[in-house]
Amino acid sequence: MSLKKTLLPLVNPLSKDNPVIVQVLGICSALAVTAKMEPAIVMTISVTAVLAFANVIISLLRNTIPNSIRIIVQLVVVAALVVIVDQVLKAYNYEVSKALSVFIGLIITNCILMGRLEAFALNNRPWPSFLDGIGNGLGYGIILIIVSFFRELFGSGTLFGCQVFPQWWYDAGYMNNGMMILPPMALIVVACIIWVHRIKNKDLQE
Amino acid sequence: MENLNLFIRSIFIDNMIFAYFLGMCSFLAVSKNVKTAFGLGVAVTFVLIVALPITWCINQYILQPGALSWLGEEYASADLSFLGLIMFIAVIAALVQMLEMVIEKYSPSLYNSLGIFLPLIAVNCAILGAVLFMQQREFSNAWTATVYGAGSGIGWLLAITALAAIRERLSYSHVPKPLRGIGITFIITGLMGIAFMSFLGIKL
């Protein structure tokens, strides 16, 4: 029982309290980086790392931060972590770093970070905050990966850059759906995920 | 003329919401009625108009490689561009804090209806996004940056007001139950985004 309770912050955000489709946080980046699977996965890893450590740091500082300047303190902690991630990516995976360009910087303003720091890390001890950070990062990642899977599969006919549909499909008249590459389709794919998710979870319906 | 083109471009063609999908969180959350949505749009526009020239100056005279040469020869080789994100976010956070005080004093009703989303303008991606785009595009002077800020802000204002108006009408229609609320809003935003794509063909 107690183990289950400890793991709650880790498991809840995966589905029932998912940051993207239930809490509606972090939409911007979820839409922008999902045209291909590889950047989506890199983004997931970066956000999870930044979120987990930011949660721990804010949680450790939670009793010393004056309430009136907490937003600035949170932003500075997050910004410092993001700068580190940005430099690491530039050093080891320059191609992906180029593709994500502005959006790595925008992890700072990813609402998931501020939202979780405000809602969880400010009132909880470091260990649960760490788990909450990992859980929300992964919950965000699941949606990113589902969306990018459909968009890359139907938009480019590839997965991780490898051809999936055989050539004779194309010869027989199959065409890639160029619409899927465009950002508006990401919104509609997310809406479909919300639809399916809420059919399964009746208590979330409005 | 160039600035006018940039202004129109940033409202319609490079619209923050429908072309770049920045600032979606508050866009989706505050668009339940037109009045509040309009108030938030004006606040965001204001922050953008003030933030862009300030960050442009910071970028030009402090952060760029060689920008510090006005301090003297020995500083000319300094490259502080890695400090960009922290400086920009600090400027934006300070501006938002000031804006919050002003709105609280002069329009308490708007202050109350915006609630938590007023401080959250600080983390509105549209603002940091515009600042980063400004840095990327290397505008030649502070005035151009201001025009870009004004255009992006008005584009955002237009988008959130339009969505709020649609959502107000939507409450009378019959939507499948699991899609009600946030689901249908996503779909509408997607459709509006597709509609805004038709502006892409316009050459300015």
Coordinates of C-alpha atoms in Angstrom, one line a residue:
Chain A
M1 CA 0.0 0.0 0.0
S2 CA 2.7 2.5 1.0
L3 CA 4.7 1.6 -2.0
K4 CA 1.7 2.2 -4.2
K5 CA 1.2 5.5 -2.6
T6 CA 4.8 6.5 -3.1
L7 CA 4.6 5.6 -6.8
L8 CA 1.4 7.5 -7.3
P9 CA 3.1 10.7 -8.5
L10 CA 4.9 8.6 -11.1
V11 CA 2.0 6.6 -12.4
N12 CA -0.9 9.1 -12.3
P13 CA 0.4 11.5 -15.0
L14 CA 0.8 8.7 -17.5
S15 CA -2.9 8.5 -18.2
K16 CA -5.4 9.7 -15.7
D17 CA -3.7 13.0 -15.0
N18 CA -1.8 13.3 -18.3
P19 CA -0.2 16.8 -18.6
V20 CA -1.0 17.2 -22.3
I21 CA -4.5 15.8 -22.7
V22 CA -5.9 16.3 -19.2
Q23 CA -4.1 19.2 -17.7
V24 CA -3.7 20.9 -21.1
L25 CA -0.1 22.0 -20.4
G26 CA 2.8 22.1 -22.8
I27 CA 0.8 22.2 -26.0
C28 CA 3.0 24.4 -28.0
S29 CA 6.0 22.1 -28.1
A30 CA 3.8 19.0 -28.3
L31 CA 2.5 20.4 -31.7
A32 CA 5.7 21.8 -33.1
V33 CA 8.2 18.9 -32.7
T34 CA 5.9 16.0 -33.7
A35 CA 6.3 16.0 -37.5
K36 CA 9.1 13.3 -37.1
M37 CA 9.7 10.8 -34.4
E38 CA 13.3 11.4 -33.6
P39 CA 13.0 15.1 -32.5
A40 CA 9.9 14.1 -30.5
I41 CA 11.9 11.5 -28.5
V42 CA 14.8 13.9 -28.0
M43 CA 12.3 16.5 -26.8
T44 CA 10.8 14.0 -24.4
I45 CA 14.1 13.1 -22.9
S46 CA 15.1 16.8 -22.5
V47 CA 11.8 17.8 -20.9
T48 CA 11.9 14.8 -18.5
A49 CA 15.4 15.6 -17.4
V50 CA 14.8 19.3 -17.0
L51 CA 11.5 18.8 -15.2
A52 CA 12.8 16.2 -12.8
F53 CA 15.8 18.2 -11.7
A54 CA 13.9 21.5 -11.6
N55 CA 11.3 19.8 -9.4
V56 CA 14.0 18.6 -7.0
I57 CA 15.8 22.0 -6.9
I58 CA 12.6 23.9 -6.2
S59 CA 11.4 21.4 -3.7
L60 CA 14.7 21.7 -1.8
L61 CA 14.4 25.5 -1.9
R62 CA 10.7 25.6 -1.2
N63 CA 10.9 26.8 2.4
T64 CA 13.4 29.6 1.6
I65 CA 11.8 31.2 -1.5
P66 CA 9.7 34.3 -0.7
N67 CA 6.3 34.1 -2.2
S68 CA 6.5 37.4 -4.1
I69 CA 9.5 36.5 -6.2
R70 CA 8.9 32.8 -6.7
I71 CA 8.1 33.1 -10.4
I72 CA 11.4 34.7 -11.1
V73 CA 13.3 32.1 -9.0
Q74 CA 11.5 29.2 -10.8
L75 CA 12.2 30.7 -14.2
V76 CA 15.9 31.2 -13.4
V77 CA 16.3 27.6 -12.1
V78 CA 14.5 26.3 -15.2
A79 CA 16.4 28.6 -17.6
A80 CA 19.8 27.5 -16.1
L81 CA 18.9 23.8 -16.6
V82 CA 17.7 24.4 -20.1
V83 CA 20.9 26.2 -21.1
I84 CA 22.8 23.1 -19.9
V85 CA 20.6 20.8 -22.0
D86 CA 20.9 23.1 -25.0
Q87 CA 24.7 23.1 -24.8
V88 CA 24.9 19.3 -24.3
L89 CA 22.7 18.8 -27.4
K90 CA 24.7 21.2 -29.4
A91 CA 27.9 19.3 -28.5
Y92 CA 26.7 15.7 -29.1
N93 CA 23.8 15.8 -31.5
Y94 CA 24.1 19.0 -33.6
E95 CA 21.6 17.9 -36.3
V96 CA 18.7 17.4 -33.9
S97 CA 19.7 20.5 -32.0
K98 CA 19.3 22.4 -35.3
A99 CA 15.9 20.8 -36.0
L100 CA 14.6 21.7 -32.6
S101 CA 16.1 25.2 -32.7
V102 CA 13.8 27.6 -30.9
F103 CA 11.9 24.8 -29.1
I104 CA 14.7 23.8 -26.8
G105 CA 14.8 27.4 -25.6
L106 CA 11.1 27.3 -25.3
I107 CA 11.3 24.4 -22.8
I108 CA 11.7 27.3 -20.3
T109 CA 8.2 28.5 -21.1
N110 CA 6.8 25.0 -21.4
C111 CA 3.8 25.3 -19.2
I112 CA 4.4 21.8 -17.8
L113 CA 7.4 23.1 -16.0
M114 CA 5.8 26.1 -14.4
G115 CA 2.6 24.1 -13.8
R116 CA 4.2 21.3 -12.0
L117 CA 6.6 23.5 -10.0
E118 CA 3.7 25.6 -8.8
A119 CA 1.3 22.7 -8.2
F120 CA 3.6 20.0 -6.8
A121 CA 7.2 20.9 -6.1
L122 CA 6.4 23.9 -3.9
N123 CA 4.4 21.8 -1.5
N124 CA 6.2 18.4 -1.5
R125 CA 9.4 16.8 -0.4
P126 CA 12.2 16.2 -3.0
W127 CA 11.7 12.5 -3.6
P128 CA 8.0 12.6 -4.5
S129 CA 8.8 15.8 -6.6
F130 CA 11.4 13.9 -8.5
L131 CA 9.0 11.1 -9.2
D132 CA 6.3 13.6 -10.2
G133 CA 8.8 15.2 -12.6
I134 CA 9.7 11.9 -14.2
G135 CA 6.0 10.9 -14.4
N136 CA 4.9 14.1 -16.1
G137 CA 7.8 14.1 -18.4
L138 CA 6.9 10.6 -19.5
G139 CA 3.2 11.3 -19.8
Y140 CA 4.1 14.2 -22.0
G141 CA 6.4 11.9 -24.0
I142 CA 3.7 9.3 -24.6
I143 CA 1.5 11.8 -26.3
L144 CA 4.4 13.2 -28.3
I145 CA 5.4 9.8 -29.5
I146 CA 1.8 8.7 -30.4
V147 CA 1.2 11.9 -32.3
S148 CA 4.6 11.8 -34.1
F149 CA 4.1 8.1 -34.9
F150 CA 0.9 8.9 -36.9
R151 CA 2.2 12.1 -38.4
E152 CA 5.4 10.5 -39.7
L153 CA 3.7 7.3 -40.8
F154 CA 1.0 8.9 -42.8
G155 CA 2.8 12.1 -43.7
S156 CA 6.1 10.8 -44.9
G157 CA 5.5 7.0 -45.0
T158 CA 8.6 6.5 -42.8
L159 CA 9.4 5.8 -39.1
F160 CA 12.6 7.1 -37.7
G161 CA 13.5 8.0 -41.3
C162 CA 13.2 4.4 -42.6
Q163 CA 10.7 3.6 -45.3
V164 CA 7.7 1.6 -43.9
F165 CA 5.3 1.3 -46.8
P166 CA 6.6 -0.9 -49.6
Q167 CA 7.3 0.7 -53.0
W168 CA 4.5 -1.2 -54.8
W169 CA 2.0 0.6 -52.7
Y170 CA 3.2 3.9 -54.2
D171 CA 3.2 2.3 -57.6
A172 CA -0.4 1.2 -57.1
G173 CA -1.4 4.8 -56.5
Y174 CA -0.9 5.3 -52.7
M175 CA 0.2 8.8 -51.8
N176 CA 1.6 10.3 -48.7
N177 CA -0.8 12.7 -47.0
G178 CA 1.0 16.0 -47.1
M179 CA -1.6 17.5 -44.7
M180 CA -0.1 15.4 -41.8
I181 CA 3.2 17.3 -42.0
L182 CA 1.4 20.6 -41.4
P183 CA 1.1 21.7 -37.8
P184 CA -2.8 22.0 -37.7
M185 CA -3.1 18.2 -38.2
A186 CA -1.2 17.7 -35.0
L187 CA -4.0 19.5 -33.2
I188 CA -6.5 17.2 -34.8
V189 CA -4.5 14.1 -33.9
V190 CA -4.3 15.3 -30.3
A191 CA -8.1 15.9 -30.4
C192 CA -8.6 12.3 -31.5
I193 CA -6.4 11.1 -28.7
I194 CA -8.5 13.1 -26.2
W195 CA -11.6 11.6 -27.7
V196 CA -10.5 8.0 -27.3
H197 CA -9.0 8.7 -23.9
R198 CA -12.3 10.3 -22.6
I199 CA -14.4 7.5 -23.9
K200 CA -12.3 5.2 -21.7
N201 CA -12.3 7.6 -18.7
K202 CA -15.9 8.7 -18.3
D203 CA -15.2 10.8 -15.2
L204 CA -13.1 13.3 -17.3
Q205 CA -16.0 14.1 -19.7
E206 CA -17.6 17.6 -19.4
Chain B
M1 CA 7.3 50.3 -46.4
E2 CA 9.5 47.4 -45.3
N3 CA 8.1 47.8 -41.8
L4 CA 4.5 47.9 -42.9
N5 CA 5.2 44.6 -44.8
L6 CA 6.7 43.1 -41.7
F7 CA 3.7 44.3 -39.6
I8 CA 1.1 42.7 -42.0
R9 CA 3.3 39.5 -42.3
S10 CA 3.6 39.0 -38.6
I11 CA -0.2 39.5 -38.1
F12 CA -1.5 37.1 -40.8
I13 CA 1.2 35.0 -42.4
D14 CA 3.5 34.4 -39.5
N15 CA 0.7 34.4 -37.0
M16 CA 2.1 33.3 -33.6
I17 CA -0.7 30.9 -33.0
F18 CA -1.7 29.5 -36.4
A19 CA 1.7 29.4 -38.0
Y20 CA 4.0 28.7 -35.1
F21 CA 1.6 27.3 -32.5
L22 CA 3.2 29.4 -29.7
G23 CA 1.3 30.6 -26.7
M24 CA -1.3 27.8 -26.9
C25 CA -1.7 27.1 -23.2
S26 CA -3.3 30.4 -22.3
F27 CA -4.9 30.5 -25.7
L28 CA -6.8 27.4 -25.0
A29 CA -7.5 28.1 -21.3
V30 CA -8.6 31.7 -21.4
S31 CA -10.8 31.6 -24.6
K32 CA -14.1 30.8 -22.8
N33 CA -15.5 34.3 -23.3
V34 CA -14.7 37.2 -25.6
K35 CA -14.2 39.9 -23.0
T36 CA -11.5 38.1 -20.9
A37 CA -9.9 36.8 -24.0
F38 CA -9.6 40.4 -25.4
G39 CA -8.2 41.7 -22.2
L40 CA -5.5 39.0 -22.2
G41 CA -4.7 39.7 -25.8
V42 CA -4.2 43.4 -25.1
A43 CA -1.9 42.5 -22.2
V44 CA 0.2 40.1 -24.3
T45 CA 0.4 42.7 -27.1
F46 CA 1.6 45.3 -24.6
V47 CA 4.3 43.1 -23.2
L48 CA 5.4 42.2 -26.7
I49 CA 5.6 45.8 -27.8
V50 CA 7.7 46.8 -24.7
A51 CA 9.8 43.6 -24.5
L52 CA 11.1 43.4 -28.1
P53 CA 13.0 46.7 -28.3
I54 CA 14.5 46.1 -24.8
T55 CA 15.7 42.6 -25.7
W56 CA 16.8 43.9 -29.1
C57 CA 19.1 46.4 -27.3
I58 CA 20.3 43.7 -24.9
N59 CA 21.1 41.4 -27.7
Q60 CA 22.8 44.1 -29.8
Y61 CA 24.9 45.7 -27.1
I62 CA 25.6 43.0 -24.6
L63 CA 25.1 39.5 -25.9
Q64 CA 26.2 39.2 -29.5
P65 CA 29.8 38.1 -30.2
G66 CA 31.8 41.3 -30.2
A67 CA 28.8 43.3 -28.9
L68 CA 30.8 44.5 -25.9
S69 CA 33.3 46.4 -28.0
W70 CA 31.7 49.7 -26.9
L71 CA 33.3 49.1 -23.5
G72 CA 36.8 49.0 -24.9
E73 CA 39.1 47.0 -27.0
E74 CA 39.8 44.2 -24.5
Y75 CA 36.0 43.3 -24.4
A76 CA 35.6 43.0 -28.1
S77 CA 36.2 39.3 -28.2
A78 CA 33.6 38.4 -25.5
D79 CA 30.7 36.2 -26.6
L80 CA 27.9 36.2 -24.1
S81 CA 25.2 34.7 -26.3
F82 CA 24.8 31.6 -24.1
L83 CA 23.3 34.0 -21.4
G84 CA 20.6 35.0 -23.9
L85 CA 17.7 32.8 -22.5
I86 CA 18.3 33.8 -18.9
M87 CA 18.5 37.6 -19.7
F88 CA 15.4 37.5 -21.9
I89 CA 13.3 35.6 -19.5
A90 CA 14.3 37.9 -16.7
V91 CA 13.3 41.0 -18.7
I92 CA 10.0 39.4 -19.6
A93 CA 9.3 38.3 -16.0
A94 CA 10.0 41.9 -14.8
L95 CA 7.8 43.4 -17.4
V96 CA 4.9 41.1 -16.5
Q97 CA 5.3 41.9 -12.8
M98 CA 5.0 45.6 -13.6
L99 CA 2.1 45.1 -15.9
E100 CA 0.3 43.1 -13.2
M101 CA 0.7 46.0 -10.7
V102 CA -0.6 48.5 -13.3
I103 CA -3.6 46.5 -14.2
E104 CA -4.4 45.8 -10.6
K105 CA -4.4 49.6 -10.0
Y106 CA -6.3 50.8 -13.0
S107 CA -8.6 48.0 -14.0
P108 CA -9.5 45.7 -11.0
S109 CA -12.3 44.0 -12.9
L110 CA -9.9 42.8 -15.7
Y111 CA -7.4 41.9 -13.0
N112 CA -9.9 39.7 -11.3
S113 CA -11.2 38.0 -14.5
L114 CA -7.6 37.2 -15.7
G115 CA -6.6 35.7 -12.3
I116 CA -3.7 33.3 -12.5
F117 CA -3.2 33.9 -16.2
L118 CA -1.9 37.4 -15.8
P119 CA 1.4 36.2 -14.1
L120 CA 1.4 33.3 -16.5
I121 CA 2.0 35.7 -19.4
A122 CA 5.6 35.5 -18.2
V123 CA 5.6 31.9 -19.5
N124 CA 3.5 32.6 -22.6
C125 CA 5.6 31.0 -25.3
A126 CA 4.5 33.6 -27.8
I127 CA 6.5 36.3 -26.0
L128 CA 9.8 34.3 -25.6
G129 CA 9.2 32.9 -29.1
A130 CA 9.0 36.4 -30.6
V131 CA 12.1 37.4 -28.8
L132 CA 14.0 34.3 -30.0
F133 CA 12.8 34.8 -33.6
M134 CA 13.9 38.5 -33.3
Q135 CA 17.3 37.3 -32.4
Q136 CA 17.3 34.7 -35.2
R137 CA 16.3 37.1 -37.9
E138 CA 18.8 39.8 -36.9
F139 CA 16.6 42.9 -37.3
S140 CA 18.6 45.9 -38.2
N141 CA 17.2 48.3 -35.7
A142 CA 15.1 48.6 -32.5
W143 CA 12.1 50.1 -34.4
T144 CA 11.8 47.1 -36.7
A145 CA 11.8 44.9 -33.7
T146 CA 9.0 47.0 -32.1
V147 CA 7.0 46.7 -35.3
Y148 CA 7.5 42.9 -35.3
G149 CA 6.4 42.8 -31.6
A150 CA 3.3 44.8 -32.3
G151 CA 2.4 42.7 -35.3
S152 CA 2.9 39.4 -33.4
G153 CA 0.8 40.7 -30.5
I154 CA -2.0 41.9 -32.6
G155 CA -2.0 38.5 -34.5
W156 CA -2.3 36.7 -31.1
L157 CA -5.1 39.1 -30.0
L158 CA -7.0 38.4 -33.2
A159 CA -6.6 34.7 -32.9
I160 CA -7.7 34.4 -29.2
T161 CA -10.7 36.8 -29.8
A162 CA -11.8 34.8 -32.8
L163 CA -11.6 31.5 -30.9
A164 CA -13.4 32.9 -27.9
A165 CA -16.2 34.1 -30.2
I166 CA -16.5 30.6 -31.8
R167 CA -16.5 28.9 -28.4
E168 CA -19.3 31.2 -27.1
R169 CA -21.5 30.0 -30.0
L170 CA -20.3 26.4 -29.6
S171 CA -22.0 26.1 -26.2
Y172 CA -25.3 25.9 -28.0
S173 CA -24.3 23.1 -30.3
H174 CA -24.5 19.3 -29.9
V175 CA -21.0 18.0 -29.6
P176 CA -20.2 14.3 -28.8
K177 CA -19.7 14.0 -25.1
P178 CA -16.1 12.9 -24.9
L179 CA -15.1 15.8 -27.2
R180 CA -16.8 18.5 -25.2
G181 CA -14.6 21.2 -23.8
I182 CA -11.0 20.8 -24.7
G183 CA -11.3 18.2 -27.4
I184 CA -13.5 20.3 -29.8
T185 CA -11.4 23.4 -29.1
F186 CA -8.4 21.5 -30.4
I187 CA -10.2 20.6 -33.6
I188 CA -11.4 24.2 -34.1
T189 CA -8.0 25.6 -33.6
G190 CA -6.7 23.1 -36.1
L191 CA -9.3 24.1 -38.7
M192 CA -8.6 27.8 -38.1
G193 CA -4.9 27.0 -38.6
I194 CA -5.7 25.4 -41.9
A195 CA -7.7 28.5 -42.9
F196 CA -4.8 30.8 -41.9
M197 CA -2.6 28.8 -44.2
S198 CA -4.3 30.3 -47.2
F199 CA -2.4 33.5 -46.3
L200 CA 0.8 31.7 -47.1
G201 CA 0.4 32.3 -50.8
I202 CA 0.5 36.1 -50.3
K203 CA 3.9 37.6 -51.2
L204 CA 4.8 40.8 -49.4

